[in-house]
Backbone as numpy.savetxt, mean C-alpha at the origin, in Angstrom:
# Nx Ny Nz CAx CAy CAz Cx Cy Cz
-20.95 -0.07 12.99 -19.53 0.23 12.67 -19.13 1.21 13.61
-18.04 1.07 14.25 -17.33 1.90 15.32 -17.02 3.45 14.53
-17.20 4.34 15.35 -16.70 5.70 14.87 -15.31 5.75 14.13
-14.37 5.05 15.12 -13.07 5.00 14.40 -13.06 4.42 12.99
-13.75 3.36 12.74 -13.64 2.67 11.56 -14.33 3.50 10.37
-15.40 4.30 10.80 -16.12 5.02 9.85 -15.09 6.47 9.58
-14.31 6.87 10.61 -13.39 7.82 10.32 -12.30 7.55 9.42
-11.75 6.26 9.63 -10.81 5.72 8.72 -11.08 5.60 7.23
-12.42 5.28 7.06 -13.08 5.06 5.94 -13.04 6.36 5.32
-13.61 7.55 5.93 -13.65 8.79 5.32 -12.24 9.39 5.11
-11.42 9.22 5.97 -10.12 9.77 5.75 -9.62 9.16 4.60
-9.53 7.94 4.29 -9.03 7.06 3.23 -9.76 7.52 1.88
-11.18 7.83 1.91 -11.89 8.34 0.70 -11.45 9.69 0.35
-11.04 10.50 1.33 -10.70 11.89 0.96 -9.24 11.96 0.48
-8.27 11.18 1.23 -6.89 11.07 0.82 -6.82 10.46 -0.60
-7.65 9.47 -0.89 -7.27 8.75 -2.21 -8.35 9.46 -3.31
-8.98 10.41 -2.92 -9.74 11.15 -3.95 -11.04 10.34 -4.40
-11.47 9.37 -3.55 -12.70 8.76 -3.95 -13.96 9.17 -3.45
-14.84 9.40 -4.16 -16.13 9.84 -3.55 -16.71 8.81 -2.57
-16.87 9.24 -1.44 -17.33 8.27 -0.23 -18.45 7.45 -0.79
-19.48 8.20 -1.31 -20.57 7.18 -1.91 -20.23 6.26 -2.69
-19.26 6.46 -3.51 -18.82 5.49 -4.63 -18.15 4.23 -4.02
-17.32 4.53 -2.93 -16.71 3.41 -2.15 -15.91 3.85 -0.92
-16.55 3.21 0.08 -15.76 3.31 1.45 -14.93 2.39 1.70
-13.48 2.73 1.90 -12.57 1.70 2.17 -12.79 0.61 2.94
-12.54 -0.53 2.79 -12.91 -1.69 3.70 -11.53 -2.56 3.95
-11.06 -2.35 5.27 -10.02 -2.84 5.60 -9.81 -4.37 5.54
-11.21 -4.92 5.85 -11.10 -6.33 5.92 -11.09 -6.96 4.70
-11.85 -6.37 3.59 -11.45 -6.75 2.23 -10.02 -6.56 1.71
-9.46 -5.25 2.24 -8.11 -4.98 1.94 -7.20 -6.11 2.32
-7.38 -6.82 3.54 -6.80 -8.06 3.89 -6.76 -9.19 2.86
-7.91 -9.29 2.35 -8.18 -10.34 1.22 -7.55 -10.01 -0.02
-7.47 -8.73 -0.35 -6.73 -8.40 -1.45 -5.35 -8.56 -1.33
-4.75 -8.09 -0.10 -3.28 -8.27 0.36 -2.92 -9.82 0.22
-3.78 -10.68 0.79 -3.51 -12.28 0.76 -3.52 -12.58 -0.88
-4.30 -12.12 -1.65 -4.34 -12.69 -3.13 -3.14 -11.98 -3.98
-3.10 -10.76 -3.53 -2.08 -10.13 -4.63 -0.76 -9.72 -4.08
-0.35 -9.79 -2.83 0.87 -9.34 -2.19 1.30 -10.26 -1.30
0.86 -11.07 -0.77 1.45 -12.01 0.39 2.48 -12.96 -0.14
2.50 -13.25 -1.64 3.73 -14.32 -1.90 4.98 -13.46 -1.86
5.09 -12.18 -2.05 6.15 -11.32 -1.96 6.48 -10.56 -0.71
5.50 -10.24 -0.14 5.53 -9.32 1.15 5.00 -9.95 2.36
5.47 -9.78 3.39 5.05 -9.99 4.76 4.43 -8.86 5.45
3.39 -9.09 6.45 2.93 -8.14 7.22 3.76 -8.12 8.59
4.59 -8.89 8.85 5.29 -9.18 10.14 6.55 -8.22 10.04
6.61 -7.44 11.37 7.67 -6.24 11.44 9.00 -7.04 11.35
9.98 -6.49 10.41 11.35 -6.96 10.36 11.50 -8.34 9.49
10.36 -8.82 8.89 10.34 -10.02 8.03 10.09 -9.68 6.49
11.15 -9.91 5.74 11.12 -9.58 4.47 10.96 -10.95 3.68
10.38 -10.90 2.51 10.34 -11.86 1.47 11.16 -11.54 0.22
10.48 -11.66 -0.78 11.05 -11.26 -1.98 10.93 -9.70 -1.98
9.89 -9.25 -1.34 9.76 -7.57 -1.17 9.89 -7.40 0.38
10.07 -5.98 0.65 10.26 -5.63 2.09 8.82 -6.12 2.89
8.90 -6.00 4.18 7.68 -6.07 5.01 6.88 -4.87 4.78
5.51 -5.14 5.07 4.62 -4.10 4.87 4.14 -3.44 6.11
4.71 -4.04 7.05 4.39 -3.69 8.51 4.78 -2.18 8.45
3.87 -1.18 8.93 4.30 0.16 9.01 4.60 0.90 7.96
4.15 0.38 6.68 4.34 0.98 5.44 4.05 2.37 5.31
2.62 2.54 5.77 1.83 3.85 5.44 2.65 5.00 6.25
3.18 5.90 5.61 3.81 7.06 6.16 5.43 6.80 6.16
5.82 5.74 5.85 7.30 5.44 5.83 7.95 5.89 4.42
9.08 6.18 4.61 10.06 6.60 3.58 10.16 5.46 2.58
10.08 5.59 1.35 10.27 4.36 0.45 11.76 4.06 0.47
12.00 2.56 0.51 13.47 2.24 0.28 14.23 2.41 1.53
13.46 2.28 2.69 14.13 2.45 3.94 14.19 1.39 4.91
13.70 0.23 4.59 13.57 -0.93 5.52 14.90 -1.53 5.51
15.53 -1.57 6.65 16.97 -2.03 6.91 17.21 -3.31 6.52
18.23 -3.78 5.92 18.64 -4.95 5.50 17.66 -5.65 4.39
17.08 -4.60 3.65 16.51 -5.05 2.28 17.07 -4.62 1.22
17.42 -5.24 0.20 17.97 -4.96 -1.02 16.90 -4.20 -2.05
16.84 -3.14 -1.82 15.95 -2.35 -2.90 16.63 -2.04 -4.22
15.82 -1.97 -5.19 16.40 -1.53 -6.31 16.94 -0.07 -6.24
17.96 0.28 -7.07 18.40 1.74 -6.98 17.36 2.55 -7.22
16.30 2.41 -8.16 15.29 3.25 -8.44 14.47 3.48 -7.29
14.19 2.59 -6.57 13.41 2.50 -5.21 14.09 3.39 -4.03
15.35 3.09 -3.99 16.15 3.78 -2.92 16.28 5.32 -3.27
16.27 5.70 -4.49 16.53 7.09 -4.95 15.22 7.90 -5.24
14.00 7.08 -5.18 12.83 7.54 -5.38 12.26 8.64 -4.60
12.81 8.95 -3.33 12.43 9.95 -2.29 10.95 9.91 -2.04
10.16 8.78 -2.44 8.79 8.84 -1.99 8.54 8.64 -0.52
7.31 9.19 0.06 6.99 8.81 1.32 5.59 7.95 1.09
5.47 6.98 1.53 4.38 6.12 1.40 2.95 6.56 1.98
2.62 7.82 1.76 1.36 8.41 2.00 0.27 7.73 1.30
-0.96 7.67 1.62 -1.97 6.91 0.88 -2.06 7.22 -0.60
-2.08 8.58 -0.76 -1.94 8.98 -2.17 -0.78 8.57 -3.22
0.32 8.31 -2.50 1.63 8.01 -3.27 1.40 6.45 -3.33
1.05 5.81 -2.38 0.77 4.35 -2.37 -0.29 4.11 -3.47
-1.24 4.81 -3.57 -2.31 4.50 -4.70 -1.72 4.68 -5.95
-0.95 5.72 -6.13 -0.24 5.86 -7.61 0.57 4.85 -7.91
1.31 4.38 -7.09 2.28 3.43 -7.24 1.52 2.02 -7.42
0.66 1.66 -6.62 -0.08 0.51 -6.86 -0.80 0.34 -8.30
-1.20 1.49 -8.70 -1.74 1.50 -10.09 -1.06 1.25 -11.19
0.33 1.95 -11.05 1.29 1.70 -12.22 2.67 1.89 -11.67
3.10 0.71 -11.12 4.50 0.69 -10.23 5.74 1.16 -11.34
5.77 0.69 -12.39 6.88 0.83 -13.29 6.79 2.35 -13.88
5.52 2.87 -13.98 5.51 4.21 -14.26 5.87 5.33 -13.14
5.40 4.88 -11.89 5.76 5.77 -11.00 7.05 5.63 -10.29
7.78 4.52 -10.51 9.18 4.27 -10.05 9.78 3.57 -11.22
10.25 4.06 -12.38 10.94 3.38 -13.38 12.03 2.58 -12.92
12.13 1.33 -12.93 13.35 0.58 -12.52 13.00 -0.46 -11.18
11.77 -0.09 -10.76 11.31 -0.67 -9.60 11.29 -2.44 -9.69
11.43 -3.10 -8.67 11.45 -4.59 -8.88 9.98 -5.16 -8.79
9.04 -4.19 -8.32 7.69 -4.71 -8.06 7.15 -5.35 -9.35
6.56 -6.45 -8.98 6.16 -7.22 -10.03 4.48 -7.03 -10.40
3.85 -6.43 -9.37 2.36 -6.04 -9.70 2.40 -4.86 -10.68
1.57 -5.09 -11.62 1.51 -4.04 -12.77 0.23 -3.80 -13.05
-0.62 -2.82 -12.45 -1.89 -2.34 -12.65 -2.98 -3.40 -12.60
-2.76 -4.51 -11.72 -3.73 -5.40 -11.61 -4.78 -5.27 -10.55
-4.71 -4.15 -10.02 -5.73 -3.91 -9.00 -6.64 -2.61 -9.49
-7.99 -2.81 -9.19 -8.61 -1.70 -9.49 -8.76 -0.52 -8.44
-9.27 0.55 -8.71 -9.41 1.68 -7.57 -9.87 1.17 -6.14
-10.94 0.49 -6.19 -11.61 0.03 -4.96 -10.85 -0.86 -4.27
-10.31 -1.83 -4.89 -9.13 -2.75 -4.45 -8.04 -2.24 -3.64
-7.47 -1.14 -4.52 -6.37 -0.25 -3.98 -6.75 0.49 -2.66
-7.92 1.10 -2.62 -8.51 1.80 -1.37 -8.68 0.87 -0.30
-9.02 -0.34 -0.43 -9.23 -1.35 0.46 -7.78 -1.86 1.11
-6.80 -2.06 0.06 -5.69 -2.65 0.52 -4.88 -1.44 1.30
-4.88 -0.35 0.80 -4.32 0.90 1.89 -5.14 0.93 3.19
-6.37 0.84 3.08 -7.00 0.85 4.48 -6.48 -0.36 5.37
-6.33 -1.52 4.73 -5.63 -2.79 5.45 -4.26 -2.39 5.88
-3.45 -1.73 5.12 -1.96 -1.59 5.35 -1.87 -0.46 6.28
-2.94 0.39 6.43 -2.83 1.53 7.48 -2.93 0.93 8.74
-3.70 -0.35 9.00 -3.61 -0.94 10.26 -2.59 -1.56 10.80
-1.59 -1.73 9.87 -0.23 -2.51 10.36 0.55 -1.58 11.06
0.45 -1.47 12.41 1.58 -0.73 13.00 1.54 -1.15 14.56
């Protein structure tokens, strides 16, 4: 494993509050989680929206700000920044984190899958 990959795993573990020994984030597996749970509604291509906005560059982006995407009022007004901890909380319980969101996923992913997914999304830039 490259030093940069190990650093990303450590950073994700710290940011998400996971003990590193319990689960080191795996971006490759996160791509598989994305394909299974997210790809029907979200694209990873920059500027390409589907039912949901593009996930390209999502980590660190302000929520509700992709141009030309029709967000729910709740998401536009959420004032969230998609830092890993905020993404994790949203993916665990979207309708609790942002009441009124259009997000269909509802607590379907476990903590390890979420950590892997965020590691994958962090690579999209």
